CSV table of N, CA and C in Angstrom, one decimal:
chain,number,residue,atom,x,y,z
A,1085,MET,N,0.5,-1.1,0.0
A,1085,MET,CA,-0.2,0.0,0.1
A,1085,MET,C,0.8,1.1,0.0
A,1086,PRO,N,0.6,2.1,-0.9
A,1086,PRO,CA,1.5,3.3,-0.9
A,1086,PRO,C,1.3,4.3,-0.1
A,1087,ALA,N,2.4,5.0,0.7
A,1087,ALA,CA,2.4,5.9,1.4
A,1087,ALA,C,2.5,7.2,0.9
A,1088,TYR,N,1.5,8.0,1.4
A,1088,TYR,CA,1.4,9.2,0.9
A,1088,TYR,C,1.7,10.5,1.9
A,1089,GLU,N,2.8,10.7,1.8
A,1089,GLU,CA,3.4,11.5,3.0
A,1089,GLU,C,4.1,12.8,2.3
A,1090,PHE,N,4.5,13.9,2.7
A,1090,PHE,CA,5.0,14.7,2.9
A,1090,PHE,C,5.8,15.1,4.2
A,1091,ALA,N,7.0,15.9,4.1
A,1091,ALA,CA,7.5,16.4,5.3
A,1091,ALA,C,7.6,17.9,4.9
A,1092,VAL,N,7.5,19.1,6.0
A,1092,VAL,CA,7.8,20.3,5.6
A,1092,VAL,C,8.5,20.7,6.6
A,1093,LYS,N,9.4,21.5,6.2
A,1093,LYS,CA,10.9,22.4,7.4
A,1093,LYS,C,10.4,23.7,6.7
A,1094,VAL,N,10.5,24.5,7.7
A,1094,VAL,CA,10.1,26.1,7.5
A,1094,VAL,C,11.3,26.8,8.5
A,1095,ARG,N,12.1,27.9,7.3
A,1095,ARG,CA,12.9,28.7,8.2
A,1095,ARG,C,12.2,30.1,8.0
A,1096,THR,N,12.3,31.3,8.7
A,1096,THR,CA,11.8,32.3,8.7
A,1096,THR,C,13.0,33.7,8.9
A,1097,GLN,N,12.9,34.7,8.1
A,1097,GLN,CA,13.5,35.8,8.4
A,1097,GLN,C,12.9,37.1,8.2
A,1098,TYR,N,13.3,38.0,9.2
A,1098,TYR,CA,12.5,39.2,9.5
A,1098,TYR,C,13.2,40.2,8.4
A,1099,LEU,N,12.8,41.3,7.2
A,1099,LEU,CA,13.5,42.1,6.5
A,1099,LEU,C,13.4,43.4,6.6
A,1100,PRO,N,14.2,43.9,7.8
A,1100,PRO,CA,14.2,45.2,7.9
A,1100,PRO,C,14.1,46.5,7.0
A,1101,GLU,N,14.9,45.9,6.1
A,1101,GLU,CA,14.8,46.7,4.6
A,1101,GLU,C,13.9,47.1,4.0
A,1102,GLN,N,12.6,46.2,4.0
A,1102,GLN,CA,11.5,46.0,3.6
A,1102,GLN,C,10.3,46.6,4.3
A,1103,SER,N,10.9,46.5,5.7
A,1103,SER,CA,9.6,47.3,6.7
A,1103,SER,C,9.9,48.4,7.2
A,1104,ASN,N,8.8,48.8,7.7
A,1104,ASN,CA,8.4,50.3,8.2
A,1104,ASN,C,7.7,50.7,9.2
A,1105,PRO,N,8.3,49.8,10.3
A,1105,PRO,CA,7.5,49.9,11.7
A,1105,PRO,C,6.8,51.4,12.3
A,1106,GLU,N,7.1,52.1,11.9
A,1106,GLU,CA,6.5,53.9,11.7
A,1106,GLU,C,5.2,53.6,11.2
A,1107,ARG,N,5.2,52.6,10.2
A,1107,ARG,CA,3.7,52.4,9.3
A,1107,ARG,C,3.1,51.1,9.5
A,1108,ASP,N,3.5,50.2,10.7
A,1108,ASP,CA,2.9,49.1,10.8
A,1108,ASP,C,3.3,48.2,9.8
A,1109,GLN,N,4.4,48.2,8.7
A,1109,GLN,CA,4.3,47.3,7.8
A,1109,GLN,C,5.6,46.5,8.4
A,1110,TYR,N,5.5,45.4,8.5
A,1110,TYR,CA,6.6,44.5,9.1
A,1110,TYR,C,6.7,43.2,8.1
A,1111,VAL,N,7.5,43.1,7.2
A,1111,VAL,CA,8.0,42.0,6.5
A,1111,VAL,C,8.8,40.9,6.7
A,1112,PHE,N,8.2,39.7,6.3
A,1112,PHE,CA,8.9,38.6,6.7
A,1112,PHE,C,9.1,37.6,5.7
A,1113,SER,N,10.2,37.0,5.3
A,1113,SER,CA,10.2,35.8,4.3
A,1113,SER,C,10.4,34.6,4.9
A,1114,TYR,N,10.0,33.4,4.1
A,1114,TYR,CA,10.0,32.0,4.7
A,1114,TYR,C,10.6,31.3,3.7
A,1115,THR,N,11.4,30.1,4.1
A,1115,THR,CA,12.1,29.1,3.2
A,1115,THR,C,11.2,28.1,3.6
A,1116,ILE,N,10.7,27.1,2.7
A,1116,ILE,CA,10.0,26.2,3.1
A,1116,ILE,C,10.9,25.0,2.0
A,1117,THR,N,11.1,23.7,2.8
A,1117,THR,CA,11.6,22.8,2.2
A,1117,THR,C,10.7,21.9,2.4
A,1118,ILE,N,10.2,21.3,1.0
A,1118,ILE,CA,9.3,20.1,0.9
A,1118,ILE,C,9.7,18.6,0.3
A,1119,ILE,N,9.5,17.3,1.6
A,1119,ILE,CA,10.0,16.5,1.3
A,1119,ILE,C,9.3,15.3,1.1
A,1120,ASN,N,9.3,14.6,-0.2
A,1120,ASN,CA,8.2,13.6,-0.1
A,1120,ASN,C,9.2,12.3,0.3
A,1121,THR,N,8.3,12.3,1.6
A,1121,THR,CA,9.0,10.9,2.6
A,1121,THR,C,7.8,9.9,2.1
A,1122,GLY,N,7.0,9.6,1.5
A,1122,GLY,CA,6.1,8.8,1.2
A,1122,GLY,C,7.0,7.7,0.0
A,1123,SER,N,6.0,7.0,-0.3
A,1123,SER,CA,6.6,5.7,-1.1
A,1123,SER,C,6.1,5.8,-2.6
A,1124,ILE,N,5.6,7.1,-2.8
A,1124,ILE,CA,4.8,7.2,-4.0
A,1124,ILE,C,5.4,8.8,-4.8
A,1125,ALA,N,5.1,8.8,-6.0
A,1125,ALA,CA,5.9,10.3,-6.8
A,1125,ALA,C,4.0,11.1,-6.4
A,1126,ALA,N,4.4,12.4,-6.1
A,1126,ALA,CA,3.0,13.0,-6.2
A,1126,ALA,C,3.6,14.7,-6.3
A,1127,GLN,N,2.4,15.5,-6.6
A,1127,GLN,CA,2.9,16.7,-7.4
A,1127,GLN,C,1.7,17.5,-5.9
A,1128,LEU,N,2.3,18.8,-5.9
A,1128,LEU,CA,1.7,19.6,-5.1
A,1128,LEU,C,1.3,20.6,-6.1
A,1129,ILE,N,-0.3,20.7,-5.9
A,1129,ILE,CA,-1.2,21.3,-6.6
A,1129,ILE,C,-1.9,22.6,-6.1
A,1130,SER,N,-1.7,23.0,-4.6
A,1130,SER,CA,-2.5,24.3,-4.2
A,1130,SER,C,-2.3,24.3,-3.0
A,1131,ARG,N,-2.1,25.3,-2.5
A,1131,ARG,CA,-1.5,25.6,-0.8
A,1131,ARG,C,-2.7,26.6,-0.4
A,1132,HIS,N,-2.9,26.5,1.2
A,1132,HIS,CA,-3.8,27.4,1.6
A,1132,HIS,C,-3.1,28.0,2.9
A,1133,TRP,N,-3.0,29.1,3.1
A,1133,TRP,CA,-2.4,29.6,4.1
A,1133,TRP,C,-3.1,30.4,5.2
A,1134,VAL,N,-2.9,30.2,6.8
A,1134,VAL,CA,-3.9,31.1,7.7
A,1134,VAL,C,-2.6,31.8,8.3
A,1135,ILE,N,-3.0,33.2,8.2
A,1135,ILE,CA,-1.7,34.0,8.7
A,1135,ILE,C,-2.8,35.1,9.6
A,1136,THR,N,-2.2,34.9,10.7
A,1136,THR,CA,-2.6,35.8,11.9
A,1136,THR,C,-1.3,36.7,12.7
A,1137,ASP,N,-1.9,38.0,12.6
A,1137,ASP,CA,-0.8,38.9,13.5
A,1137,ASP,C,-1.3,39.0,14.9
A,1138,ALA,N,-0.5,39.6,15.5
A,1138,ALA,CA,-0.3,40.1,17.4
A,1138,ALA,C,-1.9,40.6,17.7
A,1139,ASN,N,-2.5,41.2,16.6
A,1139,ASN,CA,-4.0,41.6,17.0
A,1139,ASN,C,-5.0,40.5,16.8
A,1140,ASN,N,-4.4,39.4,16.5
A,1140,ASN,CA,-5.6,38.2,16.2
A,1140,ASN,C,-6.3,38.8,14.8
A,1141,ALA,N,-5.6,39.3,13.9
A,1141,ALA,CA,-6.3,39.8,12.6
A,1141,ALA,C,-5.9,38.7,11.5
A,1142,VAL,N,-6.7,38.2,11.1
A,1142,VAL,CA,-6.3,36.5,10.2
A,1142,VAL,C,-6.7,37.1,8.8
A,1143,GLN,N,-5.6,36.7,7.8
A,1143,GLN,CA,-5.9,36.6,6.3
A,1143,GLN,C,-5.7,35.3,5.9
A,1144,GLU,N,-6.4,34.8,5.1
A,1144,GLU,CA,-6.3,33.8,4.2
A,1144,GLU,C,-5.6,33.6,2.9
A,1145,VAL,N,-4.8,32.8,2.6
A,1145,VAL,CA,-4.4,33.2,1.2
A,1145,VAL,C,-4.4,31.4,0.3
A,1146,SER,N,-5.1,31.3,-0.5
A,1146,SER,CA,-5.1,30.3,-1.4
A,1146,SER,C,-4.9,30.4,-2.8
A,1147,GLY,N,-4.6,29.4,-3.4
A,1147,GLY,CA,-3.5,29.6,-5.0
A,1147,GLY,C,-3.4,28.6,-5.1
A,1148,LEU,N,-3.2,28.3,-6.6
A,1148,LEU,CA,-2.3,27.2,-7.2
A,1148,LEU,C,-0.9,27.2,-6.8
A,1149,GLY,N,-0.2,26.0,-6.4
A,1149,GLY,CA,1.2,26.1,-7.0
A,1149,GLY,C,1.8,26.6,-5.6
A,1150,VAL,N,3.4,26.5,-5.8
A,1150,VAL,CA,3.8,27.6,-4.9
A,1150,VAL,C,4.8,28.3,-5.5
A,1151,VAL,N,5.0,29.9,-5.8
A,1151,VAL,CA,5.8,30.7,-6.2
A,1151,VAL,C,6.0,30.1,-7.7
A,1152,GLY,N,4.6,29.7,-8.4
A,1152,GLY,CA,4.6,29.6,-9.8
A,1152,GLY,C,4.7,28.2,-10.1
A,1153,HIS,N,5.4,27.2,-9.1
A,1153,HIS,CA,5.3,26.0,-9.4
A,1153,HIS,C,4.4,24.9,-8.9
A,1154,GLN,N,4.2,23.9,-9.5
A,1154,GLN,CA,3.4,22.8,-8.9
A,1154,GLN,C,4.5,21.8,-9.0
A,1155,PRO,N,5.4,21.4,-8.0
A,1155,PRO,CA,6.6,20.6,-8.3
A,1155,PRO,C,6.0,18.9,-8.1
A,1156,LEU,N,6.8,18.1,-8.9
A,1156,LEU,CA,6.2,16.8,-8.8
A,1156,LEU,C,7.5,15.9,-8.2
A,1157,LEU,N,7.3,15.6,-7.1
A,1157,LEU,CA,8.3,15.0,-6.1
A,1157,LEU,C,8.2,13.5,-6.2
A,1158,GLN,N,9.5,12.7,-6.7
A,1158,GLN,CA,9.5,11.2,-6.6
A,1158,GLN,C,9.9,11.2,-4.8
A,1159,PRO,N,9.7,10.1,-4.7
A,1159,PRO,CA,10.1,9.6,-3.2
A,1159,PRO,C,11.5,10.0,-3.0
A,1160,GLY,N,11.6,10.7,-1.7
A,1160,GLY,CA,13.0,11.2,-1.4
A,1160,GLY,C,13.2,12.3,-1.8
A,1161,GLN,N,12.7,13.0,-2.9
A,1161,GLN,CA,12.9,14.2,-3.7
A,1161,GLN,C,12.5,15.1,-2.6
A,1162,GLN,N,13.2,16.3,-2.8
A,1162,GLN,CA,12.6,17.7,-2.3
A,1162,GLN,C,12.6,18.5,-3.0
A,1163,PHE,N,11.7,19.8,-2.9
A,1163,PHE,CA,12.0,21.2,-3.5
A,1163,PHE,C,11.9,22.3,-2.4
A,1164,GLU,N,12.5,23.4,-2.7
A,1164,GLU,CA,12.9,24.3,-1.7
A,1164,GLU,C,12.3,25.5,-2.5
A,1165,TYR,N,11.6,26.4,-1.5
A,1165,TYR,CA,11.1,27.8,-2.4
A,1165,TYR,C,11.4,28.7,-1.0
A,1166,THR,N,11.3,30.2,-1.5
A,1166,THR,CA,11.3,31.2,-0.5
A,1166,THR,C,10.1,32.1,-0.9
A,1167,SER,N,9.1,32.6,-0.1
A,1167,SER,CA,8.4,33.6,-0.2
A,1167,SER,C,8.0,34.6,1.0
A,1168,GLY,N,7.3,35.6,0.7
A,1168,GLY,CA,7.4,36.2,2.1
A,1168,GLY,C,5.9,36.7,2.1
A,1169,THR,N,5.7,37.3,3.4
A,1169,THR,CA,4.2,37.9,3.6
A,1169,THR,C,4.3,38.9,4.4
A,1170,GLN,N,3.6,40.1,4.6
A,1170,GLN,CA,4.0,41.5,5.5
A,1170,GLN,C,2.7,41.4,6.3
A,1171,SER,N,2.9,41.9,7.5
A,1171,SER,CA,1.9,41.8,8.6
A,1171,SER,C,2.2,43.1,9.3
A,1172,ALA,N,1.0,43.6,9.8
A,1172,ALA,CA,0.6,45.1,10.6
A,1172,ALA,C,1.5,44.8,12.3
A,1173,THR,N,2.0,43.9,12.4
A,1173,THR,CA,2.4,43.9,13.8
A,1173,THR,C,4.2,43.1,13.9
A,1174,PRO,N,4.8,43.2,14.9
A,1174,PRO,CA,6.2,42.7,14.6
A,1174,PRO,C,6.0,41.3,15.0
A,1175,GLN,N,4.9,40.7,15.1
A,1175,GLN,CA,4.9,39.3,15.3
A,1175,GLN,C,3.8,38.9,15.0
A,1176,GLY,N,3.7,37.4,14.3
A,1176,GLY,CA,2.3,36.7,13.9
A,1176,GLY,C,2.9,35.2,14.0
A,1177,SER,N,2.1,34.7,13.3
A,1177,SER,CA,2.3,33.4,12.8
A,1177,SER,C,1.7,33.0,11.5
A,1178,MET,N,2.0,32.0,11.0
A,1178,MET,CA,1.1,31.1,9.6
A,1178,MET,C,1.1,29.9,10.2
A,1179,LYS,N,0.3,29.2,9.2
A,1179,LYS,CA,-0.1,27.7,9.2
A,1179,LYS,C,-0.7,27.2,8.1
A,1180,GLY,N,-0.8,26.3,7.7
A,1180,GLY,CA,-1.8,25.9,6.4
A,1180,GLY,C,-1.5,24.6,6.1
A,1181,GLU,N,-1.5,24.4,4.6
A,1181,GLU,CA,-1.7,22.9,4.1
A,1181,GLU,C,-1.5,22.8,2.7
A,1182,TYR,N,-0.8,22.0,2.2
A,1182,TYR,CA,-0.5,22.0,0.8
A,1182,TYR,C,-1.5,20.8,0.0
A,1183,PHE,N,-2.0,21.2,-0.7
A,1183,PHE,CA,-2.9,19.9,-1.6
A,1183,PHE,C,-2.3,19.1,-3.0
A,1184,CYS,N,-2.1,17.9,-2.8
A,1184,CYS,CA,-1.4,16.9,-3.5
A,1184,CYS,C,-2.2,15.9,-4.1
A,1185,VAL,N,-1.6,15.2,-5.4
A,1185,VAL,CA,-2.4,14.3,-5.8
A,1185,VAL,C,-0.9,13.5,-6.5
A,1186,ALA,N,-1.3,12.3,-5.8
A,1186,ALA,CA,0.1,11.4,-6.1
A,1186,ALA,C,-0.2,10.4,-7.6
A,1187,GLU,N,0.4,10.0,-8.3
A,1187,GLU,CA,0.5,9.6,-9.5
A,1187,GLU,C,-0.5,8.6,-9.9
A,1188,ASP,N,-0.9,7.7,-8.6
A,1188,ASP,CA,-2.2,7.1,-8.7
A,1188,ASP,C,-3.3,7.5,-9.1
A,1189,GLY,N,-3.4,8.9,-8.7
A,1189,GLY,CA,-4.7,9.5,-8.5
A,1189,GLY,C,-5.2,9.9,-7.2
A,1190,HIS,N,-4.5,9.6,-6.4
A,1190,HIS,CA,-4.9,9.4,-4.7
A,1190,HIS,C,-4.8,11.0,-4.4
A,1191,ARG,N,-5.8,11.5,-4.0
A,1191,ARG,CA,-5.6,13.3,-3.4
A,1191,ARG,C,-5.2,13.4,-2.1
A,1192,PHE,N,-4.1,13.6,-1.4
A,1192,PHE,CA,-4.1,14.2,0.1
A,1192,PHE,C,-3.7,15.5,0.6
A,1193,GLU,N,-3.8,15.6,1.5
A,1193,GLU,CA,-3.5,17.2,2.1
A,1193,GLU,C,-2.1,16.9,3.1
A,1194,VAL,N,-1.4,17.9,3.1
A,1194,VAL,CA,0.5,17.9,4.0
A,1194,VAL,C,-0.1,19.1,4.8
A,1195,PRO,N,-0.3,18.8,6.4
A,1195,PRO,CA,-0.4,20.1,7.0
A,1195,PRO,C,1.1,20.9,7.0
A,1196,ILE,N,0.6,22.0,7.4
A,1196,ILE,CA,2.1,22.8,7.5
A,1196,ILE,C,1.9,23.4,8.8
A,1197,PRO,N,2.9,22.8,9.5
A,1197,PRO,CA,2.8,23.1,11.4
A,1197,PRO,C,2.7,24.9,10.9
A,1198,GLU,N,2.0,24.9,12.6
A,1198,GLU,CA,2.2,26.7,12.6
A,1198,GLU,C,3.7,26.9,13.0
A,1199,PHE,N,3.9,28.0,12.6
A,1199,PHE,CA,5.2,28.7,12.7
A,1199,PHE,C,5.3,30.3,12.7
A,1200,VAL,N,6.2,30.6,14.0
A,1200,VAL,CA,6.2,32.1,14.0
A,1200,VAL,C,6.8,33.2,13.3
A,1201,LEU,N,6.1,34.5,13.3
A,1201,LEU,CA,7.0,35.3,12.5
A,1201,LEU,C,7.4,36.3,13.8
A,1202,ALA,N,8.5,36.9,13.8
A,1202,ALA,CA,8.9,37.8,14.7
A,1202,ALA,C,9.8,38.5,14.2
A,1203,GLN,N,9.6,40.1,14.9
A,1203,GLN,CA,10.8,40.9,14.5
A,1203,GLN,C,11.7,40.6,15.6
A,1204,PRO,N,13.2,40.5,15.5
A,1204,PRO,CA,13.8,40.4,16.6
A,1204,PRO,C,14.1,41.3,17.7
A,1205,GLY,N,13.7,40.5,19.0
A,1205,GLY,CA,13.6,41.7,20.2
A,1205,GLY,C,12.2,41.6,20.2
A,1206,ALA,N,11.0,41.3,19.3
A,1206,ALA,CA,9.5,41.5,19.7
A,1206,ALA,C,9.1,40.3,20.3
A,1207,LEU,N,9.5,39.3,21.1
A,1207,LEU,CA,9.0,38.4,21.6
A,1207,LEU,C,9.8,38.4,22.9
A,1208,HIS,N,9.1,38.5,23.7
A,1208,HIS,CA,9.4,38.8,25.3
A,1208,HIS,C,9.5,37.2,26.2
């Protein structure tokens, strides 16, 4: 029986050169590595993000692929990309899921565990 599994690793970075704290604009980049840890090739079709700032304002983002790609990953293969988001507060969080289709037609979701976006020094 095939295993339908992707692992997700995240690294975040605050971008002071693109941020403007006086205007409540905090910009973060996140680099995501997606690894096919399953036993069958599968393609990442779309994504859904839930982005929450420190004021509990939530924005949801959905769309096809990631950074213009819908990578097809063989077992053991990985795909890495960097994207970004803007927040009205110096800290917040993101979580979501990827929607994937295996080469046998099976559809599955890959949860993206919640991760923190924080300006250095913003967390106490």
